Amino acid sequence: MKQVKTRDDSITLFNEQYQEHYHSHTIGAIEEAFVKFAEPCKIKDGMKILDVCFGLGYNTLAAISKSLQLEIVGLENDLKILEKTATIEVPERFRKDYEIIRNAAKTLKYNEDGLKIRILVGDARQKIKEAGNGFDAVFLDPFSPKKCPELWTKEFFDEIFRRMNKGAILATYSCATIVRKNLADAGFTVMDGPVFGRKSPATIGIK
Ligand SMILES: C[S@@+](CC[C@H](N)C(=O)[O-])C[C@H]1O[C@@H](n2cnc3c(N)ncnc32)[C@H](O)[C@@H]1O
């Protein structure tokens, strides 16, 4: 997989099958995880987070940079991308926390000092049924709606919605009309997320 260095010196990969990068390569890949996912979800001690499409774990990395007292469930169908976490270089300031991501991705779990991570491997539409409920935040980060429409449907959003607490926040980078419509149809209150650079806003859904 081709590696691309992004604006904050973090690395993203290019997926040949989807013909897409795993992260924005015009802004920083890890920067994006903070701005579009962890910050809009207001991550703090004691939260339970669903990380849909765990990938290289950058969104979970941003979350654990905010708090080490979290319970996180990741959904990912590709073991190869989880294996990549072992060798990918991250900027110095994230190295310590990224060791946690590496450990979690290797054994599919991590449980130390109040931080609990579990990664469920398989199709997110099936694996979400084993994720439990009571989520305070959801990171929704599939490939684009054009390339991966199955993870942007009302049916999948229904599954997410019913596992969230009232007032919980879902964050996603997409502002596509169909995404916002399906979120609203699943019951979310849909709002603009952060605007980053010259791009369109991200999207937030509140239960
Ligand atoms: C945009 S990338 C996610 C990047 C990731 N959040 C990160 O921080 O590195 C999308 C991810 O969705 C995964 N994926 C694609 N289809 C899936 C499915 N049906 N179920 C679960 N994961 C899927 C891909 O393997 C890929 O890792």
PDB file of N, CA and C in Angstrom, residues 73-167:
ATOM      1  N   VAL A  73     -15.019   0.638  21.423  1.00  0.00           N
ATOM      2  CA  VAL A  73     -15.236  -0.544  20.593  1.00  0.00           C
ATOM      3  C   VAL A  73     -14.968  -0.134  19.147  1.00  0.00           C
ATOM      4  N   GLY A  74     -14.040  -0.808  18.496  1.00  0.00           N
ATOM      5  CA  GLY A  74     -13.722  -0.520  17.098  1.00  0.00           C
ATOM      6  C   GLY A  74     -14.315  -1.577  16.186  1.00  0.00           C
ATOM      7  N   LEU A  75     -14.779  -1.144  14.998  1.00  0.00           N
ATOM      8  CA  LEU A  75     -15.276  -2.073  13.988  1.00  0.00           C
ATOM      9  C   LEU A  75     -14.371  -1.946  12.758  1.00  0.00           C
ATOM     10  N   GLU A  76     -13.882  -3.075  12.266  1.00  0.00           N
ATOM     11  CA  GLU A  76     -12.975  -3.039  11.099  1.00  0.00           C
ATOM     12  C   GLU A  76     -13.022  -4.409  10.422  1.00  0.00           C
ATOM     13  N   ASN A  77     -13.083  -4.409   9.077  1.00  0.00           N
ATOM     14  CA  ASN A  77     -13.181  -5.720   8.421  1.00  0.00           C
ATOM     15  C   ASN A  77     -11.880  -6.214   7.809  1.00  0.00           C
ATOM     16  N   ASP A  78     -10.804  -5.407   7.906  1.00  0.00           N
ATOM     17  CA  ASP A  78      -9.582  -5.765   7.200  1.00  0.00           C
ATOM     18  C   ASP A  78      -8.416  -5.941   8.182  1.00  0.00           C
ATOM     19  N   LEU A  79      -8.024  -7.194   8.384  1.00  0.00           N
ATOM     20  CA  LEU A  79      -6.918  -7.460   9.318  1.00  0.00           C
ATOM     21  C   LEU A  79      -5.607  -6.846   8.827  1.00  0.00           C
ATOM     22  N   LYS A  80      -5.487  -6.716   7.493  1.00  0.00           N
ATOM     23  CA  LYS A  80      -4.216  -6.190   6.942  1.00  0.00           C
ATOM     24  C   LYS A  80      -3.971  -4.747   7.374  1.00  0.00           C
ATOM     25  N   ILE A  81      -5.037  -3.957   7.441  1.00  0.00           N
ATOM     26  CA  ILE A  81      -4.839  -2.557   7.851  1.00  0.00           C
ATOM     27  C   ILE A  81      -4.510  -2.505   9.353  1.00  0.00           C
ATOM     28  N   LEU A  82      -5.107  -3.410  10.112  1.00  0.00           N
ATOM     29  CA  LEU A  82      -4.766  -3.458  11.544  1.00  0.00           C
ATOM     30  C   LEU A  82      -3.286  -3.836  11.711  1.00  0.00           C
ATOM     31  N   GLU A  83      -2.801  -4.757  10.859  1.00  0.00           N
ATOM     32  CA  GLU A  83      -1.385  -5.172  10.936  1.00  0.00           C
ATOM     33  C   GLU A  83      -0.443  -4.015  10.581  1.00  0.00           C
ATOM     34  N   LYS A  84      -0.899  -3.129   9.717  1.00  0.00           N
ATOM     35  CA  LYS A  84      -0.070  -1.978   9.305  1.00  0.00           C
ATOM     36  C   LYS A  84       0.283  -1.076  10.479  1.00  0.00           C
ATOM     37  N   THR A  85      -0.553  -1.077  11.503  1.00  0.00           N
ATOM     38  CA  THR A  85      -0.283  -0.195  12.654  1.00  0.00           C
ATOM     39  C   THR A  85       1.069  -0.528  13.293  1.00  0.00           C
ATOM     40  N   ALA A  86       1.522  -1.775  13.110  1.00  0.00           N
ATOM     41  CA  ALA A  86       2.779  -2.207  13.733  1.00  0.00           C
ATOM     42  C   ALA A  86       3.976  -1.470  13.149  1.00  0.00           C
ATOM     43  N   THR A  87       3.892  -1.096  11.871  1.00  0.00           N
ATOM     44  CA  THR A  87       5.085  -0.541  11.209  1.00  0.00           C
ATOM     45  C   THR A  87       4.952   0.922  10.809  1.00  0.00           C
ATOM     46  N   ILE A  88       3.723   1.443  10.803  1.00  0.00           N
ATOM     47  CA  ILE A  88       3.557   2.819  10.348  1.00  0.00           C
ATOM     48  C   ILE A  88       4.209   3.780  11.356  1.00  0.00           C
ATOM     49  N   GLU A  89       4.888   4.776  10.832  1.00  0.00           N
ATOM     50  CA  GLU A  89       5.538   5.771  11.700  1.00  0.00           C
ATOM     51  C   GLU A  89       4.547   6.877  12.046  1.00  0.00           C
ATOM     52  N   VAL A  90       4.524   7.308  13.302  1.00  0.00           N
ATOM     53  CA  VAL A  90       3.694   8.472  13.645  1.00  0.00           C
ATOM     54  C   VAL A  90       4.608   9.569  14.188  1.00  0.00           C
ATOM     55  N   PRO A  91       4.200  10.837  14.074  1.00  0.00           N
ATOM     56  CA  PRO A  91       5.043  11.915  14.594  1.00  0.00           C
ATOM     57  C   PRO A  91       5.357  11.694  16.081  1.00  0.00           C
ATOM     58  N   GLU A  92       6.536  12.157  16.468  1.00  0.00           N
ATOM     59  CA  GLU A  92       7.073  11.964  17.819  1.00  0.00           C
ATOM     60  C   GLU A  92       6.037  12.190  18.928  1.00  0.00           C
ATOM     61  N   ARG A  93       5.250  13.282  18.815  1.00  0.00           N
ATOM     62  CA  ARG A  93       4.345  13.634  19.907  1.00  0.00           C
ATOM     63  C   ARG A  93       3.224  12.615  20.106  1.00  0.00           C
ATOM     64  N   PHE A  94       2.988  11.731  19.131  1.00  0.00           N
ATOM     65  CA  PHE A  94       1.934  10.719  19.266  1.00  0.00           C
ATOM     66  C   PHE A  94       2.477   9.318  19.551  1.00  0.00           C
ATOM     67  N   ARG A  95       3.806   9.195  19.613  1.00  0.00           N
ATOM     68  CA  ARG A  95       4.405   7.853  19.666  1.00  0.00           C
ATOM     69  C   ARG A  95       3.953   7.050  20.876  1.00  0.00           C
ATOM     70  N   LYS A  96       3.907   7.708  22.029  1.00  0.00           N
ATOM     71  CA  LYS A  96       3.571   6.968  23.254  1.00  0.00           C
ATOM     72  C   LYS A  96       2.139   6.438  23.178  1.00  0.00           C
ATOM     73  N   ASP A  97       1.214   7.302  22.825  1.00  0.00           N
ATOM     74  CA  ASP A  97      -0.187   6.861  22.745  1.00  0.00           C
ATOM     75  C   ASP A  97      -0.391   5.860  21.607  1.00  0.00           C
ATOM     76  N   TYR A  98       0.400   5.992  20.530  1.00  0.00           N
ATOM     77  CA  TYR A  98       0.186   5.067  19.409  1.00  0.00           C
ATOM     78  C   TYR A  98       0.620   3.641  19.758  1.00  0.00           C
ATOM     79  N   GLU A  99       1.503   3.509  20.754  1.00  0.00           N
ATOM     80  CA  GLU A  99       1.851   2.157  21.230  1.00  0.00           C
ATOM     81  C   GLU A  99       0.607   1.428  21.717  1.00  0.00           C
ATOM     82  N   ILE A 100      -0.295   2.155  22.324  1.00  0.00           N
ATOM     83  CA  ILE A 100      -1.564   1.564  22.804  1.00  0.00           C
ATOM     84  C   ILE A 100      -2.374   1.064  21.607  1.00  0.00           C
ATOM     85  N   ILE A 101      -2.423   1.880  20.548  1.00  0.00           N
ATOM     86  CA  ILE A 101      -3.158   1.471  19.331  1.00  0.00           C
ATOM     87  C   ILE A 101      -2.513   0.214  18.744  1.00  0.00           C
ATOM     88  N   ARG A 102      -1.188   0.193  18.709  1.00  0.00           N
ATOM     89  CA  ARG A 102      -0.479  -0.987  18.157  1.00  0.00           C
ATOM     90  C   ARG A 102      -0.829  -2.241  18.950  1.00  0.00           C
ATOM     91  N   ASN A 103      -0.809  -2.106  20.273  1.00  0.00           N
ATOM     92  CA  ASN A 103      -1.146  -3.272  21.121  1.00  0.00           C
ATOM     93  C   ASN A 103      -2.573  -3.722  20.882  1.00  0.00           C
ATOM     94  N   ALA A 104      -3.478  -2.772  20.822  1.00  0.00           N
ATOM     95  CA  ALA A 104      -4.899  -3.103  20.632  1.00  0.00           C
ATOM     96  C   ALA A 104      -5.106  -3.784  19.279  1.00  0.00           C
ATOM     97  N   ALA A 105      -4.439  -3.241  18.232  1.00  0.00           N
ATOM     98  CA  ALA A 105      -4.634  -3.785  16.883  1.00  0.00           C
ATOM     99  C   ALA A 105      -4.033  -5.185  16.759  1.00  0.00           C
ATOM    100  N   LYS A 106      -2.996  -5.459  17.534  1.00  0.00           N
ATOM    101  CA  LYS A 106      -2.328  -6.766  17.462  1.00  0.00           C
ATOM    102  C   LYS A 106      -3.169  -7.870  18.107  1.00  0.00           C
ATOM    103  N   THR A 107      -3.705  -7.562  19.270  1.00  0.00           N
ATOM    104  CA  THR A 107      -4.421  -8.617  20.024  1.00  0.00           C
ATOM    105  C   THR A 107      -5.933  -8.407  19.990  1.00  0.00           C
ATOM    106  N   LEU A 108      -6.355  -7.324  19.325  1.00  0.00           N
ATOM    107  CA  LEU A 108      -7.778  -6.954  19.200  1.00  0.00           C
ATOM    108  C   LEU A 108      -8.387  -6.564  20.532  1.00  0.00           C
ATOM    109  N   LYS A 109      -7.529  -6.367  21.530  1.00  0.00           N
ATOM    110  CA  LYS A 109      -8.048  -5.844  22.806  1.00  0.00           C
ATOM    111  C   LYS A 109      -6.938  -5.149  23.594  1.00  0.00           C
ATOM    112  N   TYR A 110      -7.379  -4.323  24.508  1.00  0.00           N
ATOM    113  CA  TYR A 110      -6.448  -3.616  25.393  1.00  0.00           C
ATOM    114  C   TYR A 110      -7.227  -3.291  26.641  1.00  0.00           C
ATOM    115  N   ASN A 111      -6.634  -3.534  27.782  1.00  0.00           N
ATOM    116  CA  ASN A 111      -7.366  -3.262  29.026  1.00  0.00           C
ATOM    117  C   ASN A 111      -6.366  -2.945  30.122  1.00  0.00           C
ATOM    118  N   GLU A 112      -6.102  -1.658  30.318  1.00  0.00           N
ATOM    119  CA  GLU A 112      -5.148  -1.266  31.351  1.00  0.00           C
ATOM    120  C   GLU A 112      -5.515   0.079  31.940  1.00  0.00           C
ATOM    121  N   ASP A 113      -5.459   0.157  33.262  1.00  0.00           N
ATOM    122  CA  ASP A 113      -5.604   1.433  33.981  1.00  0.00           C
ATOM    123  C   ASP A 113      -6.805   2.249  33.515  1.00  0.00           C
ATOM    124  N   GLY A 114      -7.941   1.610  33.367  1.00  0.00           N
ATOM    125  CA  GLY A 114      -9.153   2.380  33.046  1.00  0.00           C
ATOM    126  C   GLY A 114      -9.399   2.605  31.576  1.00  0.00           C
ATOM    127  N   LEU A 115      -8.484   2.143  30.717  1.00  0.00           N
ATOM    128  CA  LEU A 115      -8.703   2.245  29.273  1.00  0.00           C
ATOM    129  C   LEU A 115      -8.964   0.849  28.709  1.00  0.00           C
ATOM    130  N   LYS A 116     -10.139   0.735  28.070  1.00  0.00           N
ATOM    131  CA  LYS A 116     -10.526  -0.566  27.545  1.00  0.00           C
ATOM    132  C   LYS A 116     -10.808  -0.407  26.051  1.00  0.00           C
ATOM    133  N   ILE A 117     -10.123  -1.191  25.221  1.00  0.00           N
ATOM    134  CA  ILE A 117     -10.374  -1.157  23.771  1.00  0.00           C
ATOM    135  C   ILE A 117     -10.648  -2.585  23.295  1.00  0.00           C
ATOM    136  N   ARG A 118     -11.655  -2.696  22.443  1.00  0.00           N
ATOM    137  CA  ARG A 118     -12.000  -3.998  21.869  1.00  0.00           C
ATOM    138  C   ARG A 118     -12.204  -3.752  20.381  1.00  0.00           C
ATOM    139  N   ILE A 119     -11.580  -4.570  19.522  1.00  0.00           N
ATOM    140  CA  ILE A 119     -11.780  -4.410  18.075  1.00  0.00           C
ATOM    141  C   ILE A 119     -12.493  -5.651  17.543  1.00  0.00           C
ATOM    142  N   LEU A 120     -13.623  -5.421  16.897  1.00  0.00           N
ATOM    143  CA  LEU A 120     -14.409  -6.514  16.336  1.00  0.00           C
ATOM    144  C   LEU A 120     -14.116  -6.580  14.847  1.00  0.00           C
ATOM    145  N   VAL A 121     -13.599  -7.704  14.387  1.00  0.00           N
ATOM    146  CA  VAL A 121     -13.178  -7.822  12.988  1.00  0.00           C
ATOM    147  C   VAL A 121     -14.246  -8.514  12.156  1.00  0.00           C
ATOM    148  N   GLY A 122     -14.677  -7.817  11.106  1.00  0.00           N
ATOM    149  CA  GLY A 122     -15.712  -8.354  10.225  1.00  0.00           C
ATOM    150  C   GLY A 122     -16.515  -7.183   9.678  1.00  0.00           C
ATOM    151  N   ASP A 123     -17.534  -7.500   8.905  1.00  0.00           N
ATOM    152  CA  ASP A 123     -18.375  -6.448   8.335  1.00  0.00           C
ATOM    153  C   ASP A 123     -19.072  -5.669   9.461  1.00  0.00           C
ATOM    154  N   ALA A 124     -18.896  -4.363   9.435  1.00  0.00           N
ATOM    155  CA  ALA A 124     -19.447  -3.519  10.510  1.00  0.00           C
ATOM    156  C   ALA A 124     -20.955  -3.716  10.683  1.00  0.00           C
ATOM    157  N   ARG A 125     -21.649  -4.038   9.570  1.00  0.00           N
ATOM    158  CA  ARG A 125     -23.112  -4.196   9.660  1.00  0.00           C
ATOM    159  C   ARG A 125     -23.488  -5.419  10.478  1.00  0.00           C
ATOM    160  N   GLN A 126     -22.605  -6.410  10.519  1.00  0.00           N
ATOM    161  CA  GLN A 126     -22.843  -7.600  11.350  1.00  0.00           C
ATOM    162  C   GLN A 126     -22.244  -7.410  12.736  1.00  0.00           C
ATOM    163  N   LYS A 127     -20.998  -6.946  12.762  1.00  0.00           N
ATOM    164  CA  LYS A 127     -20.249  -6.884  14.024  1.00  0.00           C
ATOM    165  C   LYS A 127     -20.837  -5.880  15.009  1.00  0.00           C
ATOM    166  N   ILE A 128     -21.563  -4.887  14.498  1.00  0.00           N
ATOM    167  CA  ILE A 128     -22.156  -3.909  15.415  1.00  0.00           C
ATOM    168  C   ILE A 128     -23.109  -4.601  16.399  1.00  0.00           C
ATOM    169  N   LYS A 129     -23.627  -5.739  15.993  1.00  0.00           N
ATOM    170  CA  LYS A 129     -24.565  -6.460  16.861  1.00  0.00           C
ATOM    171  C   LYS A 129     -23.869  -7.026  18.097  1.00  0.00           C
ATOM    172  N   GLU A 130     -22.523  -7.110  18.049  1.00  0.00           N
ATOM    173  CA  GLU A 130     -21.759  -7.604  19.215  1.00  0.00           C
ATOM    174  C   GLU A 130     -21.121  -6.453  19.995  1.00  0.00           C
ATOM    175  N   ALA A 131     -21.424  -5.226  19.576  1.00  0.00           N
ATOM    176  CA  ALA A 131     -20.708  -4.072  20.152  1.00  0.00           C
ATOM    177  C   ALA A 131     -21.281  -3.608  21.490  1.00  0.00           C
ATOM    178  N   GLY A 132     -22.483  -4.087  21.822  1.00  0.00           N
ATOM    179  CA  GLY A 132     -23.121  -3.623  23.052  1.00  0.00           C
ATOM    180  C   GLY A 132     -23.843  -2.307  22.812  1.00  0.00           C
ATOM    181  N   ASN A 133     -24.145  -1.595  23.893  1.00  0.00           N
ATOM    182  CA  ASN A 133     -24.842  -0.311  23.718  1.00  0.00           C
ATOM    183  C   ASN A 133     -24.369   0.691  24.771  1.00  0.00           C
ATOM    184  N   GLY A 134     -25.108   1.807  24.881  1.00  0.00           N
ATOM    185  CA  GLY A 134     -24.710   2.830  25.854  1.00  0.00           C
ATOM    186  C   GLY A 134     -23.558   3.697  25.364  1.00  0.00           C
ATOM    187  N   PHE A 135     -23.441   3.893  24.028  1.00  0.00           N
ATOM    188  CA  PHE A 135     -22.341   4.716  23.510  1.00  0.00           C
ATOM    189  C   PHE A 135     -22.635   6.216  23.687  1.00  0.00           C
ATOM    190  N   ASP A 136     -21.582   6.941  24.093  1.00  0.00           N
ATOM    191  CA  ASP A 136     -21.681   8.400  24.273  1.00  0.00           C
ATOM    192  C   ASP A 136     -21.171   9.143  23.049  1.00  0.00           C
ATOM    193  N   ALA A 137     -20.392   8.444  22.219  1.00  0.00           N
ATOM    194  CA  ALA A 137     -19.819   9.076  21.026  1.00  0.00           C
ATOM    195  C   ALA A 137     -19.611   8.009  19.962  1.00  0.00           C
ATOM    196  N   VAL A 138     -19.786   8.430  18.701  1.00  0.00           N
ATOM    197  CA  VAL A 138     -19.559   7.515  17.575  1.00  0.00           C
ATOM    198  C   VAL A 138     -18.707   8.234  16.531  1.00  0.00           C
ATOM    199  N   PHE A 139     -17.610   7.585  16.116  1.00  0.00           N
ATOM    200  CA  PHE A 139     -16.809   8.075  14.998  1.00  0.00           C
ATOM    201  C   PHE A 139     -17.227   7.263  13.780  1.00  0.00           C
ATOM    202  N   LEU A 140     -17.779   7.932  12.787  1.00  0.00           N
ATOM    203  CA  LEU A 140     -18.262   7.241  11.585  1.00  0.00           C
ATOM    204  C   LEU A 140     -17.315   7.576  10.435  1.00  0.00           C
ATOM    205  N   ASP A 141     -16.444   6.614  10.074  1.00  0.00           N
ATOM    206  CA  ASP A 141     -15.335   6.952   9.168  1.00  0.00           C
ATOM    207  C   ASP A 141     -15.109   5.912   8.064  1.00  0.00           C
ATOM    208  N   PRO A 142     -16.183   5.533   7.326  1.00  0.00           N
ATOM    209  CA  PRO A 142     -15.959   4.613   6.201  1.00  0.00           C
ATOM    210  C   PRO A 142     -15.330   5.346   5.020  1.00  0.00           C
ATOM    211  N   PHE A 143     -14.960   4.574   3.981  1.00  0.00           N
ATOM    212  CA  PHE A 143     -14.610   5.223   2.724  1.00  0.00           C
ATOM    213  C   PHE A 143     -15.839   5.995   2.234  1.00  0.00           C
ATOM    214  N   SER A 144     -15.685   6.760   1.155  1.00  0.00           N
ATOM    215  CA  SER A 144     -16.722   7.721   0.771  1.00  0.00           C
ATOM    216  C   SER A 144     -18.061   7.051   0.445  1.00  0.00           C
ATOM    217  N   PRO A 145     -19.149   7.806   0.549  1.00  0.00           N
ATOM    218  CA  PRO A 145     -20.469   7.248   0.217  1.00  0.00           C
ATOM    219  C   PRO A 145     -20.525   6.663  -1.199  1.00  0.00           C
ATOM    220  N   LYS A 146     -19.746   7.225  -2.120  1.00  0.00           N
ATOM    221  CA  LYS A 146     -19.733   6.686  -3.489  1.00  0.00           C
ATOM    222  C   LYS A 146     -19.078   5.312  -3.533  1.00  0.00           C
ATOM    223  N   LYS A 147     -17.980   5.164  -2.780  1.00  0.00           N
ATOM    224  CA  LYS A 147     -17.198   3.929  -2.864  1.00  0.00           C
ATOM    225  C   LYS A 147     -17.679   2.865  -1.890  1.00  0.00           C
ATOM    226  N   CYS A 148     -18.313   3.286  -0.814  1.00  0.00           N
ATOM    227  CA  CYS A 148     -18.681   2.325   0.234  1.00  0.00           C
ATOM    228  C   CYS A 148     -20.112   2.623   0.731  1.00  0.00           C
ATOM    229  N   PRO A 149     -21.100   2.617  -0.207  1.00  0.00           N
ATOM    230  CA  PRO A 149     -22.456   3.073   0.156  1.00  0.00           C
ATOM    231  C   PRO A 149     -23.106   2.259   1.273  1.00  0.00           C
ATOM    232  N   GLU A 150     -22.672   1.007   1.438  1.00  0.00           N
ATOM    233  CA  GLU A 150     -23.331   0.125   2.427  1.00  0.00           C
ATOM    234  C   GLU A 150     -23.182   0.595   3.864  1.00  0.00           C
ATOM    235  N   LEU A 151     -22.186   1.437   4.137  1.00  0.00           N
ATOM    236  CA  LEU A 151     -22.012   1.903   5.523  1.00  0.00           C
ATOM    237  C   LEU A 151     -22.582   3.307   5.748  1.00  0.00           C
ATOM    238  N   TRP A 152     -23.365   3.777   4.764  1.00  0.00           N
ATOM    239  CA  TRP A 152     -23.974   5.117   4.908  1.00  0.00           C
ATOM    240  C   TRP A 152     -25.497   5.029   4.765  1.00  0.00           C
ATOM    241  N   THR A 153     -26.063   3.873   4.999  1.00  0.00           N
ATOM    242  CA  THR A 153     -27.508   3.690   4.795  1.00  0.00           C
ATOM    243  C   THR A 153     -28.302   4.004   6.065  1.00  0.00           C
ATOM    244  N   LYS A 154     -29.588   4.273   5.882  1.00  0.00           N
ATOM    245  CA  LYS A 154     -30.473   4.474   7.038  1.00  0.00           C
ATOM    246  C   LYS A 154     -30.461   3.220   7.924  1.00  0.00           C
ATOM    247  N   GLU A 155     -30.465   2.044   7.283  1.00  0.00           N
ATOM    248  CA  GLU A 155     -30.516   0.788   8.043  1.00  0.00           C
ATOM    249  C   GLU A 155     -29.308   0.667   8.983  1.00  0.00           C
ATOM    250  N   PHE A 156     -28.134   0.989   8.483  1.00  0.00           N
ATOM    251  CA  PHE A 156     -26.941   0.915   9.338  1.00  0.00           C
ATOM    252  C   PHE A 156     -26.986   2.011  10.408  1.00  0.00           C
ATOM    253  N   PHE A 157     -27.452   3.195  10.029  1.00  0.00           N
ATOM    254  CA  PHE A 157     -27.564   4.284  11.013  1.00  0.00           C
ATOM    255  C   PHE A 157     -28.580   3.937  12.109  1.00  0.00           C
ATOM    256  N   ASP A 158     -29.648   3.202  11.735  1.00  0.00           N
ATOM    257  CA  ASP A 158     -30.608   2.742  12.747  1.00  0.00           C
ATOM    258  C   ASP A 158     -29.897   1.891  13.806  1.00  0.00           C
ATOM    259  N   GLU A 159     -29.023   1.001  13.326  1.00  0.00           N
ATOM    260  CA  GLU A 159     -28.288   0.100  14.246  1.00  0.00           C
ATOM    261  C   GLU A 159     -27.393   0.900  15.193  1.00  0.00           C
ATOM    262  N   ILE A 160     -26.762   1.950  14.631  1.00  0.00           N
ATOM    263  CA  ILE A 160     -25.895   2.798  15.464  1.00  0.00           C
ATOM    264  C   ILE A 160     -26.743   3.568  16.475  1.00  0.00           C
ATOM    265  N   PHE A 161     -27.806   4.196  15.969  1.00  0.00           N
ATOM    266  CA  PHE A 161     -28.654   5.082  16.786  1.00  0.00           C
ATOM    267  C   PHE A 161     -29.179   4.341  18.021  1.00  0.00           C
ATOM    268  N   ARG A 162     -29.633   3.110  17.818  1.00  0.00           N
ATOM    269  CA  ARG A 162     -30.260   2.414  18.948  1.00  0.00           C
ATOM    270  C   ARG A 162     -29.253   2.015  20.027  1.00  0.00           C
ATOM    271  N   ARG A 163     -27.969   2.071  19.687  1.00  0.00           N
ATOM    272  CA  ARG A 163     -26.930   1.716  20.664  1.00  0.00           C
ATOM    273  C   ARG A 163     -26.335   2.940  21.369  1.00  0.00           C
ATOM    274  N   MET A 164     -26.845   4.124  21.023  1.00  0.00           N
ATOM    275  CA  MET A 164     -26.304   5.356  21.627  1.00  0.00           C
ATOM    276  C   MET A 164     -27.197   5.834  22.780  1.00  0.00           C
ATOM    277  N   ASN A 165     -26.570   6.522  23.728  1.00  0.00           N
ATOM    278  CA  ASN A 165     -27.331   7.175  24.791  1.00  0.00           C
ATOM    279  C   ASN A 165     -28.000   8.434  24.236  1.00  0.00           C
ATOM    280  N   LYS A 166     -29.059   8.872  24.926  1.00  0.00           N
ATOM    281  CA  LYS A 166     -29.706  10.125  24.532  1.00  0.00           C
ATOM    282  C   LYS A 166     -28.708  11.278  24.724  1.00  0.00           C
ATOM    283  N   GLY A 167     -28.614  12.146  23.732  1.00  0.00           N
ATOM    284  CA  GLY A 167     -27.654  13.268  23.820  1.00  0.00           C
ATOM    285  C   GLY A 167     -26.272  12.919  23.284  1.00  0.00           C
TER     286      GLY A 167
END
